[in-house]
Amino acid sequence: MSNKSTGAFFGGLLIGSAIGTVAGILVAPRSGRETRQILKKSADALPELAEDLSATIQLQADRLSESAVQNWEETLVRLKDAIAAGMEASQLKAEELAQPRNVTVESSSPDSDNHL
């Protein structure tokens, strides 16, 4: 699982747990007073649940940020290497083109076998 999907999974798990708890309490065969007490306890636990969710999301965001920075740095290194290789190849080609070529031109004489 990637960091992003792990954070989404835990977030969904926490929210689903809270919704399931409330739904279970409302459907349970208890008196109104007992149900209200349970709901109050659950409501009191919500800030802690929200804090846990917030901490989980922050942790996942930090991991994702670190991963993005590391990927960016690796990309920059590869880009610098590619630019250096391109410059080196360009210099070699420029030197190759700057060297004089030894081209001999054969002159055609009337004695040669150039018949049309």
CSV table of N, CA and C in Angstrom, one decimal:
chain,number,residue,atom,x,y,z
A,1,MET,N,0.8,-1.2,0.0
A,1,MET,CA,0.0,0.0,0.0
A,1,MET,C,0.9,1.2,0.0
A,2,SER,N,0.5,2.2,-0.8
A,2,SER,CA,1.2,3.5,-0.7
A,2,SER,C,0.9,4.3,0.5
A,3,ASN,N,1.7,5.3,0.7
A,3,ASN,CA,1.5,6.2,1.9
A,3,ASN,C,0.1,6.8,1.8
A,4,LYS,N,-0.2,7.3,0.6
A,4,LYS,CA,-1.5,8.0,0.5
A,4,LYS,C,-2.7,7.1,0.8
A,5,SER,N,-2.6,5.9,0.2
A,5,SER,CA,-3.8,5.0,0.4
A,5,SER,C,-3.8,4.4,1.9
A,6,THR,N,-2.6,4.4,2.5
A,6,THR,CA,-2.6,3.9,3.9
A,6,THR,C,-3.3,5.0,4.8
A,7,GLY,N,-3.0,6.2,4.6
A,7,GLY,CA,-3.7,7.3,5.3
A,7,GLY,C,-5.1,7.3,5.1
A,8,ALA,N,-5.5,7.1,3.8
A,8,ALA,CA,-7.0,7.1,3.5
A,8,ALA,C,-7.7,5.9,4.2
A,9,PHE,N,-7.0,4.8,4.2
A,9,PHE,CA,-7.5,3.6,4.8
A,9,PHE,C,-7.8,3.9,6.3
A,10,PHE,N,-6.8,4.4,7.0
A,10,PHE,CA,-6.9,4.6,8.5
A,10,PHE,C,-8.0,5.7,8.7
A,11,GLY,N,-8.0,6.7,7.9
A,11,GLY,CA,-9.0,7.8,8.1
A,11,GLY,C,-10.4,7.2,7.9
A,12,GLY,N,-10.6,6.4,6.9
A,12,GLY,CA,-11.9,5.7,6.6
A,12,GLY,C,-12.2,4.7,7.8
A,13,LEU,N,-11.2,4.1,8.3
A,13,LEU,CA,-11.5,3.1,9.4
A,13,LEU,C,-12.0,3.9,10.6
A,14,LEU,N,-11.3,5.0,10.9
A,14,LEU,CA,-11.8,5.7,12.1
A,14,LEU,C,-13.2,6.3,11.9
A,15,ILE,N,-13.4,6.9,10.8
A,15,ILE,CA,-14.7,7.5,10.5
A,15,ILE,C,-15.8,6.4,10.5
A,16,GLY,N,-15.5,5.3,9.9
A,16,GLY,CA,-16.5,4.2,9.8
A,16,GLY,C,-16.7,3.6,11.2
A,17,SER,N,-15.7,3.5,12.0
A,17,SER,CA,-15.9,3.1,13.4
A,17,SER,C,-16.8,4.0,14.2
A,18,ALA,N,-16.6,5.3,14.0
A,18,ALA,CA,-17.5,6.2,14.7
A,18,ALA,C,-18.9,6.1,14.2
A,19,ILE,N,-19.1,6.1,13.0
A,19,ILE,CA,-20.5,5.9,12.4
A,19,ILE,C,-21.1,4.6,12.9
A,20,GLY,N,-20.4,3.5,12.8
A,20,GLY,CA,-20.9,2.2,13.2
A,20,GLY,C,-21.3,2.2,14.7
A,21,THR,N,-20.5,2.9,15.5
A,21,THR,CA,-20.8,3.0,17.0
A,21,THR,C,-22.1,3.7,17.2
A,22,VAL,N,-22.2,4.9,16.6
A,22,VAL,CA,-23.5,5.7,16.7
A,22,VAL,C,-24.7,4.9,16.2
A,23,ALA,N,-24.6,4.2,15.1
A,23,ALA,CA,-25.7,3.5,14.5
A,23,ALA,C,-26.0,2.3,15.4
A,24,GLY,N,-25.0,1.6,16.0
A,24,GLY,CA,-25.3,0.5,16.9
A,24,GLY,C,-26.0,0.9,18.1
A,25,ILE,N,-25.6,2.1,18.6
A,25,ILE,CA,-26.2,2.6,19.9
A,25,ILE,C,-27.7,3.0,19.6
A,26,LEU,N,-27.9,3.6,18.5
A,26,LEU,CA,-29.3,4.0,18.2
A,26,LEU,C,-30.2,2.8,18.0
A,27,VAL,N,-29.7,1.7,17.5
A,27,VAL,CA,-30.6,0.6,17.1
A,27,VAL,C,-30.7,-0.4,18.3
A,28,ALA,N,-29.8,-0.3,19.3
A,28,ALA,CA,-29.7,-1.2,20.4
A,28,ALA,C,-31.0,-1.0,21.3
A,29,PRO,N,-31.5,-2.2,21.9
A,29,PRO,CA,-32.7,-2.1,22.7
A,29,PRO,C,-32.4,-1.6,24.1
A,30,ARG,N,-32.2,-0.3,24.3
A,30,ARG,CA,-31.9,0.2,25.6
A,30,ARG,C,-32.9,1.3,25.8
A,31,SER,N,-33.0,1.7,27.1
A,31,SER,CA,-33.9,2.8,27.4
A,31,SER,C,-33.3,4.1,26.9
A,32,GLY,N,-34.1,5.2,26.7
A,32,GLY,CA,-33.6,6.4,26.3
A,32,GLY,C,-32.5,7.0,27.1
A,33,ARG,N,-32.7,6.9,28.4
A,33,ARG,CA,-31.7,7.4,29.4
A,33,ARG,C,-30.3,6.7,29.2
A,34,GLU,N,-30.3,5.4,29.1
A,34,GLU,CA,-29.1,4.6,28.8
A,34,GLU,C,-28.4,5.0,27.5
A,35,THR,N,-29.3,5.2,26.5
A,35,THR,CA,-28.8,5.5,25.2
A,35,THR,C,-28.1,6.9,25.2
A,36,ARG,N,-28.8,7.9,25.9
A,36,ARG,CA,-28.2,9.2,26.0
A,36,ARG,C,-26.9,9.2,26.7
A,37,GLN,N,-26.8,8.4,27.7
A,37,GLN,CA,-25.5,8.3,28.5
A,37,GLN,C,-24.4,7.8,27.6
A,38,ILE,N,-24.7,6.7,26.8
A,38,ILE,CA,-23.7,6.1,25.9
A,38,ILE,C,-23.4,7.1,24.8
A,39,LEU,N,-24.4,7.9,24.3
A,39,LEU,CA,-24.1,8.9,23.3
A,39,LEU,C,-23.2,10.0,23.9
A,40,LYS,N,-23.5,10.4,25.1
A,40,LYS,CA,-22.6,11.4,25.7
A,40,LYS,C,-21.2,10.9,25.9
A,41,LYS,N,-21.0,9.7,26.3
A,41,LYS,CA,-19.6,9.1,26.4
A,41,LYS,C,-19.0,9.1,25.0
A,42,SER,N,-19.7,8.7,24.0
A,42,SER,CA,-19.2,8.7,22.7
A,42,SER,C,-18.8,10.0,22.2
A,43,ALA,N,-19.7,11.0,22.5
A,43,ALA,CA,-19.4,12.4,22.1
A,43,ALA,C,-18.2,12.9,22.8
A,44,ASP,N,-18.0,12.5,24.1
A,44,ASP,CA,-16.8,13.0,24.8
A,44,ASP,C,-15.6,12.4,24.2
A,45,ALA,N,-15.7,11.2,23.6
A,45,ALA,CA,-14.5,10.5,23.0
A,45,ALA,C,-14.2,11.1,21.6
A,46,LEU,N,-15.1,11.8,21.0
A,46,LEU,CA,-14.9,12.3,19.6
A,46,LEU,C,-13.7,13.2,19.5
A,47,PRO,N,-13.4,14.1,20.5
A,47,PRO,CA,-12.2,15.0,20.3
A,47,PRO,C,-10.9,14.1,20.3
A,48,GLU,N,-10.9,13.1,21.1
A,48,GLU,CA,-9.7,12.2,21.1
A,48,GLU,C,-9.6,11.5,19.8
A,49,LEU,N,-10.7,11.0,19.3
A,49,LEU,CA,-10.8,10.3,18.0
A,49,LEU,C,-10.3,11.3,16.9
A,50,ALA,N,-10.8,12.5,16.9
A,50,ALA,CA,-10.4,13.5,15.9
A,50,ALA,C,-8.9,13.8,16.0
A,51,GLU,N,-8.4,13.9,17.2
A,51,GLU,CA,-7.0,14.2,17.4
A,51,GLU,C,-6.1,13.0,16.9
A,52,ASP,N,-6.6,11.8,17.1
A,52,ASP,CA,-5.9,10.6,16.5
A,52,ASP,C,-5.9,10.6,15.0
A,53,LEU,N,-7.0,11.0,14.5
A,53,LEU,CA,-7.2,11.1,13.0
A,53,LEU,C,-6.3,12.2,12.5
A,54,SER,N,-6.2,13.3,13.1
A,54,SER,CA,-5.4,14.4,12.7
A,54,SER,C,-3.9,14.0,12.8
A,55,ALA,N,-3.5,13.3,13.8
A,55,ALA,CA,-2.1,12.9,14.0
A,55,ALA,C,-1.8,11.9,12.9
A,56,THR,N,-2.7,11.0,12.6
A,56,THR,CA,-2.4,10.0,11.5
A,56,THR,C,-2.3,10.7,10.1
A,57,ILE,N,-3.2,11.7,9.9
A,57,ILE,CA,-3.1,12.4,8.6
A,57,ILE,C,-1.8,13.2,8.5
A,58,GLN,N,-1.4,13.8,9.6
A,58,GLN,CA,-0.2,14.6,9.6
A,58,GLN,C,1.0,13.7,9.4
A,59,LEU,N,1.0,12.5,10.0
A,59,LEU,CA,2.1,11.6,9.8
A,59,LEU,C,2.2,11.2,8.4
A,60,GLN,N,1.1,10.9,7.8
A,60,GLN,CA,1.1,10.4,6.4
A,60,GLN,C,1.5,11.6,5.5
A,61,ALA,N,1.1,12.8,5.8
A,61,ALA,CA,1.5,14.0,5.0
A,61,ALA,C,3.0,14.2,5.1
A,62,ASP,N,3.6,14.0,6.3
A,62,ASP,CA,5.0,14.2,6.4
A,62,ASP,C,5.8,13.1,5.6
A,63,ARG,N,5.3,11.9,5.7
A,63,ARG,CA,5.9,10.8,4.9
A,63,ARG,C,5.9,11.1,3.4
A,64,LEU,N,4.7,11.6,2.9
A,64,LEU,CA,4.5,11.9,1.5
A,64,LEU,C,5.4,13.0,1.1
A,65,SER,N,5.5,14.0,2.0
A,65,SER,CA,6.4,15.2,1.7
A,65,SER,C,7.9,14.7,1.6
A,66,GLU,N,8.3,13.9,2.6
A,66,GLU,CA,9.7,13.4,2.5
A,66,GLU,C,9.9,12.6,1.3
A,67,SER,N,9.0,11.8,0.9
A,67,SER,CA,9.1,11.0,-0.3
A,67,SER,C,9.2,11.9,-1.6
A,68,ALA,N,8.4,13.0,-1.6
A,68,ALA,CA,8.4,13.9,-2.7
A,68,ALA,C,9.7,14.6,-2.8
A,69,VAL,N,10.3,15.0,-1.7
A,69,VAL,CA,11.5,15.7,-1.7
A,69,VAL,C,12.7,14.8,-2.2
A,70,GLN,N,12.6,13.6,-1.7
A,70,GLN,CA,13.7,12.6,-2.1
A,70,GLN,C,13.6,12.3,-3.6
A,71,ASN,N,12.3,12.1,-4.1
A,71,ASN,CA,12.2,11.9,-5.5
A,71,ASN,C,12.6,13.1,-6.4
A,72,TRP,N,12.4,14.3,-5.9
A,72,TRP,CA,12.8,15.5,-6.6
A,72,TRP,C,14.3,15.6,-6.6
A,73,GLU,N,15.0,15.3,-5.5
A,73,GLU,CA,16.4,15.3,-5.5
A,73,GLU,C,17.0,14.3,-6.4
A,74,GLU,N,16.5,13.1,-6.4
A,74,GLU,CA,17.0,12.1,-7.3
A,74,GLU,C,16.8,12.5,-8.8
A,75,THR,N,15.7,13.2,-9.1
A,75,THR,CA,15.4,13.6,-10.4
A,75,THR,C,16.4,14.7,-10.8
A,76,LEU,N,16.7,15.6,-9.9
A,76,LEU,CA,17.7,16.7,-10.2
A,76,LEU,C,19.1,16.1,-10.5
A,77,VAL,N,19.5,15.1,-9.7
A,77,VAL,CA,20.8,14.4,-9.9
A,77,VAL,C,20.8,13.8,-11.3
A,78,ARG,N,19.7,13.1,-11.7
A,78,ARG,CA,19.7,12.5,-13.0
A,78,ARG,C,19.7,13.5,-14.1
A,79,LEU,N,19.0,14.6,-13.9
A,79,LEU,CA,19.0,15.7,-14.9
A,79,LEU,C,20.4,16.3,-15.0
A,80,LYS,N,21.1,16.6,-13.9
A,80,LYS,CA,22.4,17.1,-14.0
A,80,LYS,C,23.4,16.2,-14.7
A,81,ASP,N,23.2,14.9,-14.5
A,81,ASP,CA,24.1,13.9,-15.1
A,81,ASP,C,23.8,13.9,-16.6
A,82,ALA,N,22.5,14.0,-17.0
A,82,ALA,CA,22.1,14.0,-18.4
A,82,ALA,C,22.7,15.3,-19.1
A,83,ILE,N,22.6,16.4,-18.4
A,83,ILE,CA,23.1,17.6,-19.0
A,83,ILE,C,24.6,17.6,-19.2
A,84,ALA,N,25.3,17.0,-18.2
A,84,ALA,CA,26.7,16.9,-18.3
A,84,ALA,C,27.1,16.0,-19.5
A,85,ALA,N,26.4,14.9,-19.6
A,85,ALA,CA,26.7,14.0,-20.7
A,85,ALA,C,26.4,14.6,-22.0
A,86,GLY,N,25.3,15.4,-22.1
A,86,GLY,CA,25.0,16.1,-23.4
A,86,GLY,C,26.1,17.1,-23.7
A,87,MET,N,26.5,17.8,-22.7
A,87,MET,CA,27.6,18.8,-23.0
A,87,MET,C,28.9,18.2,-23.4
A,88,GLU,N,29.2,17.1,-22.8
A,88,GLU,CA,30.4,16.4,-23.2
A,88,GLU,C,30.3,15.9,-24.6
A,89,ALA,N,29.2,15.3,-25.0
A,89,ALA,CA,29.0,14.8,-26.3
A,89,ALA,C,29.0,15.9,-27.3
A,90,SER,N,28.5,17.0,-27.0
A,90,SER,CA,28.5,18.2,-27.8
A,90,SER,C,29.9,18.7,-28.1
A,91,GLN,N,30.7,18.8,-27.0
A,91,GLN,CA,32.1,19.2,-27.2
A,91,GLN,C,32.9,18.3,-28.0
A,92,LEU,N,32.7,17.0,-27.8
A,92,LEU,CA,33.4,16.0,-28.7
A,92,LEU,C,33.0,16.1,-30.1
A,93,LYS,N,31.8,16.3,-30.4
A,93,LYS,CA,31.3,16.5,-31.8
A,93,LYS,C,31.9,17.8,-32.4
A,94,ALA,N,31.9,18.8,-31.6
A,94,ALA,CA,32.4,20.1,-32.1
A,94,ALA,C,33.9,20.0,-32.4
A,95,GLU,N,34.7,19.3,-31.5
A,95,GLU,CA,36.1,19.0,-31.8
A,95,GLU,C,36.3,18.2,-33.0
A,96,GLU,N,35.4,17.2,-33.2
A,96,GLU,CA,35.5,16.3,-34.4
A,96,GLU,C,35.2,17.1,-35.7
A,97,LEU,N,34.3,18.0,-35.6
A,97,LEU,CA,33.9,18.8,-36.8
A,97,LEU,C,35.0,19.9,-37.0
A,98,ALA,N,35.7,20.3,-36.0
A,98,ALA,CA,36.7,21.4,-36.2
A,98,ALA,C,38.0,20.8,-36.8
A,99,GLN,N,38.2,19.5,-36.7
A,99,GLN,CA,39.5,19.0,-37.3
A,99,GLN,C,39.4,19.0,-38.8
A,100,PRO,N,40.5,19.4,-39.4
A,100,PRO,CA,40.4,19.4,-40.9
A,100,PRO,C,40.4,17.9,-41.4
A,101,ARG,N,39.7,17.8,-42.5
A,101,ARG,CA,39.5,16.5,-43.1
A,101,ARG,C,40.5,16.3,-44.2
A,102,ASN,N,41.1,15.1,-44.4
A,102,ASN,CA,42.0,14.8,-45.5
A,102,ASN,C,41.2,14.2,-46.6
A,103,VAL,N,40.8,15.0,-47.5
A,103,VAL,CA,40.0,14.5,-48.6
A,103,VAL,C,40.9,14.7,-49.9
A,104,THR,N,41.1,13.7,-50.5
A,104,THR,CA,41.8,13.8,-51.8
A,104,THR,C,40.9,13.8,-52.9
A,105,VAL,N,41.1,14.6,-53.8
A,105,VAL,CA,40.2,14.8,-55.0
A,105,VAL,C,40.9,14.2,-56.2
A,106,GLU,N,40.3,13.2,-56.8
A,106,GLU,CA,41.0,12.6,-58.0
A,106,GLU,C,40.6,13.5,-59.2
A,107,SER,N,41.6,13.8,-60.0
A,107,SER,CA,41.3,14.6,-61.2
A,107,SER,C,41.0,13.7,-62.3
A,108,SER,N,40.1,14.1,-63.1
A,108,SER,CA,39.8,13.3,-64.3
A,108,SER,C,40.6,13.8,-65.5
A,109,SER,N,41.3,12.9,-66.1
A,109,SER,CA,42.2,13.2,-67.2
A,109,SER,C,41.5,12.6,-68.5
A,110,PRO,N,42.0,13.1,-69.6
A,110,PRO,CA,41.4,12.5,-70.8
A,110,PRO,C,41.7,11.1,-71.0
A,111,ASP,N,42.8,10.6,-70.3
A,111,ASP,CA,43.2,9.2,-70.5
A,111,ASP,C,42.4,8.3,-69.7
A,112,SER,N,41.6,8.8,-68.8
A,112,SER,CA,40.8,7.9,-67.9
A,112,SER,C,39.7,7.2,-68.6
A,113,ASP,N,39.1,6.3,-67.9
A,113,ASP,CA,38.0,5.5,-68.6
A,113,ASP,C,36.6,6.1,-68.4
A,114,ASN,N,36.6,7.4,-68.6
A,114,ASN,CA,35.3,8.1,-68.4
A,114,ASN,C,34.6,8.2,-69.8
A,115,HIS,N,33.9,7.2,-70.2
A,115,HIS,CA,33.2,7.2,-71.5
A,115,HIS,C,31.7,7.3,-71.2
A,116,LEU,N,31.1,8.2,-72.0
A,116,LEU,CA,29.7,8.3,-71.8
A,116,LEU,C,29.0,7.6,-72.9
